PDB file of C-alpha atoms in Angstrom:
ATOM      1  CA  MET A   4       2.030 -27.249  -3.859  1.00  0.00           C
ATOM      2  CA  LEU A   5      -0.312 -24.499  -4.972  1.00  0.00           C
ATOM      3  CA  GLN A   6      -0.248 -21.437  -2.726  1.00  0.00           C
ATOM      4  CA  GLU A   7      -3.633 -19.840  -2.220  1.00  0.00           C
ATOM      5  CA  TYR A   8      -3.862 -16.488  -0.535  1.00  0.00           C
ATOM      6  CA  ARG A   9      -7.025 -15.444   1.292  1.00  0.00           C
ATOM      7  CA  ASN A  10      -6.216 -12.022   2.763  1.00  0.00           C
ATOM      8  CA  ILE A  11      -3.962  -9.736   0.726  1.00  0.00           C
ATOM      9  CA  LEU A  12      -2.500  -6.432   1.905  1.00  0.00           C
ATOM     10  CA  VAL A  13      -1.599  -3.721  -0.609  1.00  0.00           C
ATOM     11  CA  PRO A  14       0.004  -0.568   0.768  1.00  0.00           C
ATOM     12  CA  VAL A  15      -0.513   2.502  -1.420  1.00  0.00           C
ATOM     13  CA  ASP A  16       1.010   5.969  -1.324  1.00  0.00           C
ATOM     14  CA  GLY A  17      -0.186   7.599  -4.532  1.00  0.00           C
ATOM     15  CA  SER A  18       2.860   6.469  -6.512  1.00  0.00           C
ATOM     16  CA  GLU A  19       2.692   4.742  -9.884  1.00  0.00           C
ATOM     17  CA  GLU A  20       4.498   1.739  -8.392  1.00  0.00           C
ATOM     18  CA  ALA A  21       1.897   1.337  -5.651  1.00  0.00           C
ATOM     19  CA  GLU A  22      -0.933   1.481  -8.162  1.00  0.00           C
ATOM     20  CA  LEU A  23       0.786  -1.200 -10.289  1.00  0.00           C
ATOM     21  CA  ALA A  24       0.876  -3.386  -7.183  1.00  0.00           C
ATOM     22  CA  LEU A  25      -2.790  -2.680  -6.518  1.00  0.00           C
ATOM     23  CA  ALA A  26      -3.808  -3.648 -10.057  1.00  0.00           C
ATOM     24  CA  LYS A  27      -1.933  -6.942  -9.780  1.00  0.00           C
ATOM     25  CA  ALA A  28      -3.301  -7.559  -6.285  1.00  0.00           C
ATOM     26  CA  VAL A  29      -6.859  -7.229  -7.581  1.00  0.00           C
ATOM     27  CA  GLU A  30      -6.123  -9.914 -10.178  1.00  0.00           C
ATOM     28  CA  VAL A  31      -4.553 -12.238  -7.571  1.00  0.00           C
ATOM     29  CA  ALA A  32      -7.460 -11.636  -5.188  1.00  0.00           C
ATOM     30  CA  LYS A  33     -10.007 -12.433  -7.902  1.00  0.00           C
ATOM     31  CA  ARG A  34      -8.225 -15.677  -8.840  1.00  0.00           C
ATOM     32  CA  ASN A  35      -7.984 -16.745  -5.193  1.00  0.00           C
ATOM     33  CA  GLU A  36     -11.405 -15.428  -4.146  1.00  0.00           C
ATOM     34  CA  ALA A  37      -9.480 -13.475  -1.523  1.00  0.00           C
ATOM     35  CA  HIS A  38     -10.105 -10.355   0.523  1.00  0.00           C
ATOM     36  CA  LEU A  39      -8.078  -7.226  -0.271  1.00  0.00           C
ATOM     37  CA  ASP A  40      -6.935  -4.687   2.331  1.00  0.00           C
ATOM     38  CA  VAL A  41      -5.719  -1.408   0.836  1.00  0.00           C
ATOM     39  CA  LEU A  42      -3.621   0.559   3.313  1.00  0.00           C
ATOM     40  CA  ASP A  43      -2.178   4.061   3.330  1.00  0.00           C
ATOM     41  CA  VAL A  44       0.207   4.847   6.183  1.00  0.00           C
ATOM     42  CA  LEU A  45       0.680   8.492   7.063  1.00  0.00           C
ATOM     43  CA  ALA A  46       4.276   8.803   8.259  1.00  0.00           C
ATOM     44  CA  THR A  47       4.060  10.774  11.486  1.00  0.00           C
ATOM     45  CA  GLN A  48       7.832  11.058  11.871  1.00  0.00           C
ATOM     46  CA  GLN A  49       7.984  13.471   8.916  1.00  0.00           C
ATOM     47  CA  PHE A  50       6.071  16.072  10.949  1.00  0.00           C
ATOM     48  CA  GLU A  51       8.477  15.874  13.846  1.00  0.00           C
ATOM     49  CA  VAL A  52      11.392  16.759  11.563  1.00  0.00           C
ATOM     50  CA  SER A  53       9.677  19.090   9.117  1.00  0.00           C
ATOM     51  CA  TYR A  54       7.543  21.083  11.490  1.00  0.00           C
ATOM     52  CA  SER A  55       9.372  20.679  14.827  1.00  0.00           C
ATOM     53  CA  GLY A  56       6.361  18.918  16.281  1.00  0.00           C
ATOM     54  CA  PHE A  57       4.076  21.949  15.797  1.00  0.00           C
ATOM     55  CA  VAL A  58       1.448  20.333  13.591  1.00  0.00           C
ATOM     56  CA  ASP A  59      -2.049  20.877  14.891  1.00  0.00           C
ATOM     57  CA  GLY A  60      -4.963  18.492  14.628  1.00  0.00           C
ATOM     58  CA  ASP A  61      -6.511  20.385  11.715  1.00  0.00           C
ATOM     59  CA  VAL A  62      -3.540  19.570   9.468  1.00  0.00           C
ATOM     60  CA  ILE A  63      -3.637  15.886  10.415  1.00  0.00           C
ATOM     61  CA  TYR A  64      -7.410  15.788   9.947  1.00  0.00           C
ATOM     62  CA  LYS A  65      -7.165  17.393   6.489  1.00  0.00           C
ATOM     63  CA  MET A  66      -4.434  14.949   5.453  1.00  0.00           C
ATOM     64  CA  SER A  67      -6.448  11.960   6.601  1.00  0.00           C
ATOM     65  CA  GLU A  68      -9.536  13.265   4.783  1.00  0.00           C
ATOM     66  CA  ASP A  69      -7.494  13.678   1.576  1.00  0.00           C
ATOM     67  CA  VAL A  70      -6.172  10.126   1.926  1.00  0.00           C
ATOM     68  CA  LYS A  71      -9.670   8.793   2.569  1.00  0.00           C
ATOM     69  CA  THR A  72     -10.897  10.486  -0.626  1.00  0.00           C
ATOM     70  CA  TYR A  73      -7.951   9.006  -2.558  1.00  0.00           C
ATOM     71  CA  LEU A  74      -8.667   5.501  -1.216  1.00  0.00           C
ATOM     72  CA  ASP A  75     -12.412   5.799  -1.864  1.00  0.00           C
ATOM     73  CA  ASN A  76     -11.651   6.787  -5.471  1.00  0.00           C
ATOM     74  CA  LEU A  77      -9.332   3.774  -5.865  1.00  0.00           C
ATOM     75  CA  VAL A  78     -12.037   1.414  -4.622  1.00  0.00           C
ATOM     76  CA  THR A  79     -14.665   2.973  -6.877  1.00  0.00           C
ATOM     77  CA  ARG A  80     -12.350   2.527  -9.871  1.00  0.00           C
ATOM     78  CA  ILE A  81     -11.558  -1.094  -8.934  1.00  0.00           C
ATOM     79  CA  GLU A  82     -15.208  -1.984  -8.460  1.00  0.00           C
ATOM     80  CA  LYS A  83     -16.126  -0.406 -11.793  1.00  0.00           C
ATOM     81  CA  ASP A  84     -13.175  -1.669 -13.883  1.00  0.00           C
ATOM     82  CA  SER A  85     -12.654  -5.104 -12.329  1.00  0.00           C
ATOM     83  CA  ASP A  86     -16.029  -5.957 -10.822  1.00  0.00           C
ATOM     84  CA  PHE A  87     -14.214  -6.813  -7.585  1.00  0.00           C
ATOM     85  CA  HIS A  88     -15.905  -5.873  -4.312  1.00  0.00           C
ATOM     86  CA  ASP A  89     -14.196  -7.749  -1.444  1.00  0.00           C
ATOM     87  CA  ILE A  90     -12.020  -4.777  -0.529  1.00  0.00           C
ATOM     88  CA  ASP A  91     -11.515  -2.628   2.563  1.00  0.00           C
ATOM     89  CA  ILE A  92      -9.558   0.579   2.933  1.00  0.00           C
ATOM     90  CA  HIS A  93      -7.459   1.526   5.956  1.00  0.00           C
ATOM     91  CA  ILE A  94      -5.530   4.572   7.101  1.00  0.00           C
ATOM     92  CA  ARG A  95      -2.857   4.262   9.778  1.00  0.00           C
ATOM     93  CA  PHE A  96      -0.441   6.688  11.370  1.00  0.00           C
ATOM     94  CA  GLY A  97       3.139   5.731  12.165  1.00  0.00           C
ATOM     95  CA  ASN A  98       6.253   4.379  10.537  1.00  0.00           C
ATOM     96  CA  PRO A  99       5.196   2.838   7.194  1.00  0.00           C
ATOM     97  CA  LYS A 100       7.950   0.223   7.381  1.00  0.00           C
ATOM     98  CA  THR A 101       6.843  -1.374  10.641  1.00  0.00           C
ATOM     99  CA  VAL A 102       3.114  -0.832  10.133  1.00  0.00           C
ATOM    100  CA  ILE A 103       3.211  -2.595   6.745  1.00  0.00           C
ATOM    101  CA  ALA A 104       5.709  -5.325   7.640  1.00  0.00           C
ATOM    102  CA  ARG A 105       4.388  -6.328  11.059  1.00  0.00           C
ATOM    103  CA  ASP A 106       1.630  -4.392  12.792  1.00  0.00           C
ATOM    104  CA  PHE A 107      -1.121  -4.363  10.173  1.00  0.00           C
ATOM    105  CA  PRO A 108      -0.639  -7.959   8.877  1.00  0.00           C
ATOM    106  CA  GLN A 109      -0.660  -9.290  12.413  1.00  0.00           C
ATOM    107  CA  GLU A 110      -3.855  -7.406  13.277  1.00  0.00           C
ATOM    108  CA  HIS A 111      -5.675  -8.291  10.031  1.00  0.00           C
ATOM    109  CA  LYS A 112      -4.249 -11.794   9.457  1.00  0.00           C
ATOM    110  CA  ASN A 113      -2.895 -10.997   5.992  1.00  0.00           C
ATOM    111  CA  ASP A 114      -1.142 -13.897   4.294  1.00  0.00           C
ATOM    112  CA  LEU A 115       0.393 -11.885   1.435  1.00  0.00           C
ATOM    113  CA  ILE A 116       1.715  -8.356   1.053  1.00  0.00           C
ATOM    114  CA  MET A 117       1.893  -7.031  -2.508  1.00  0.00           C
ATOM    115  CA  ILE A 118       3.944  -3.842  -2.585  1.00  0.00           C
ATOM    116  CA  GLY A 119       5.248  -1.576  -5.334  1.00  0.00           C
ATOM    117  CA  ALA A 120       9.003  -1.737  -5.904  1.00  0.00           C
ATOM    118  CA  THR A 121       9.666   1.839  -4.795  1.00  0.00           C
ATOM    119  CA  GLY A 122       8.314   5.329  -5.115  1.00  0.00           C
ATOM    120  CA  LEU A 123      11.675   6.874  -4.301  1.00  0.00           C
ATOM    121  CA  ASN A 124      14.593   8.052  -6.374  1.00  0.00           C
ATOM    122  CA  ALA A 125      18.144   6.850  -5.644  1.00  0.00           C
ATOM    123  CA  VAL A 126      18.998   9.716  -3.283  1.00  0.00           C
ATOM    124  CA  GLU A 127      15.786   9.281  -1.267  1.00  0.00           C
ATOM    125  CA  ARG A 128      16.407   5.530  -0.987  1.00  0.00           C
ATOM    126  CA  MET A 129      19.930   6.220   0.310  1.00  0.00           C
ATOM    127  CA  LEU A 130      18.737   8.788   2.879  1.00  0.00           C
ATOM    128  CA  ILE A 131      15.588   7.167   4.245  1.00  0.00           C
ATOM    129  CA  GLY A 132      15.630   3.666   2.806  1.00  0.00           C
ATOM    130  CA  SER A 133      13.015   1.960   0.714  1.00  0.00           C
ATOM    131  CA  VAL A 134       9.861   0.816   2.477  1.00  0.00           C
ATOM    132  CA  ALA A 135       9.592  -2.057  -0.013  1.00  0.00           C
ATOM    133  CA  SER A 136      13.119  -3.260   0.815  1.00  0.00           C
ATOM    134  CA  TYR A 137      12.418  -3.177   4.531  1.00  0.00           C
ATOM    135  CA  VAL A 138       9.053  -4.934   4.158  1.00  0.00           C
ATOM    136  CA  ASN A 139      10.657  -7.609   1.980  1.00  0.00           C
ATOM    137  CA  ARG A 140      13.232  -8.302   4.701  1.00  0.00           C
ATOM    138  CA  ALA A 141      11.130  -7.927   7.848  1.00  0.00           C
ATOM    139  CA  ALA A 142       7.555  -8.928   7.020  1.00  0.00           C
ATOM    140  CA  ILE A 143       5.790 -11.594   9.023  1.00  0.00           C
ATOM    141  CA  THR A 144       4.185 -13.025   5.883  1.00  0.00           C
ATOM    142  CA  ASP A 145       4.903 -13.601   2.197  1.00  0.00           C
ATOM    143  CA  VAL A 146       5.824 -10.512   0.190  1.00  0.00           C
ATOM    144  CA  LEU A 147       5.536  -9.937  -3.528  1.00  0.00           C
ATOM    145  CA  VAL A 148       7.416  -6.863  -4.753  1.00  0.00           C
ATOM    146  CA  VAL A 149       5.652  -5.690  -7.914  1.00  0.00           C
ATOM    147  CA  LYS A 150       7.796  -4.147 -10.642  1.00  0.00           C
ATOM    148  CA  THR A 151       5.614  -4.657 -13.726  1.00  0.00           C
ATOM    149  CA  ASP A 152       2.080  -3.922 -14.845  1.00  0.00           C
ATOM    150  CA  SER A 153      -0.694  -6.509 -15.183  1.00  0.00           C
ATOM    151  CA  ALA A 154       0.717  -7.564 -18.565  1.00  0.00           C
ATOM    152  CA  ASN A 155       4.151  -8.099 -16.944  1.00  0.00           C
ATOM    153  CA  LYS A 156       5.640  -5.137 -18.803  1.00  0.00           C
ATOM    154  CA  LEU A 157       7.866  -2.564 -17.174  1.00  0.00           C
ATOM    155  CA  PRO A 158       6.084   0.785 -16.953  1.00  0.00           C
ATOM    156  CA  LYS A 159       7.386   3.542 -19.171  1.00  0.00           C
ATOM    157  CA  LYS A 160       9.537   6.007 -17.274  1.00  0.00           C
ATOM    158  CA  LYS A 161       8.263   9.550 -17.018  1.00  0.00           C
ATOM    159  CA  LYS A 162      10.623  12.211 -18.289  1.00  0.00           C
TER     160      LYS A 162
END
């Protein structure tokens, strides 16, 4: 049975792994004539720990504006390089794990999540856990964890 996906979610965070997932998601969306939702989740829990809850609205506003600019630039690049236009960008606040695995796909009826393998090093994965691992286990829809580029080659490690 051939699986066709119609509404694909790609979470991005500025990491190389997330952008590999986005590139592959564009190709899958084109082949399936599917819609692409690109999502960046701003982790609000980091402010509670890092800043003892004393983050004012200006900081949050500036962060969300920076993320919006980043997402707009991604879409512009995709439209130019891939001639793909059925794409929406989204910014959410909260725990990236639950927003990506459950909340967003339920709200937007996504039938596939394509996520980069991890943007974390080994110590960070041990301390906070990988979002990709959690999403793979807990998602309400199919998940494809992307580890390779569009040519199915592992990316070269930065030194």
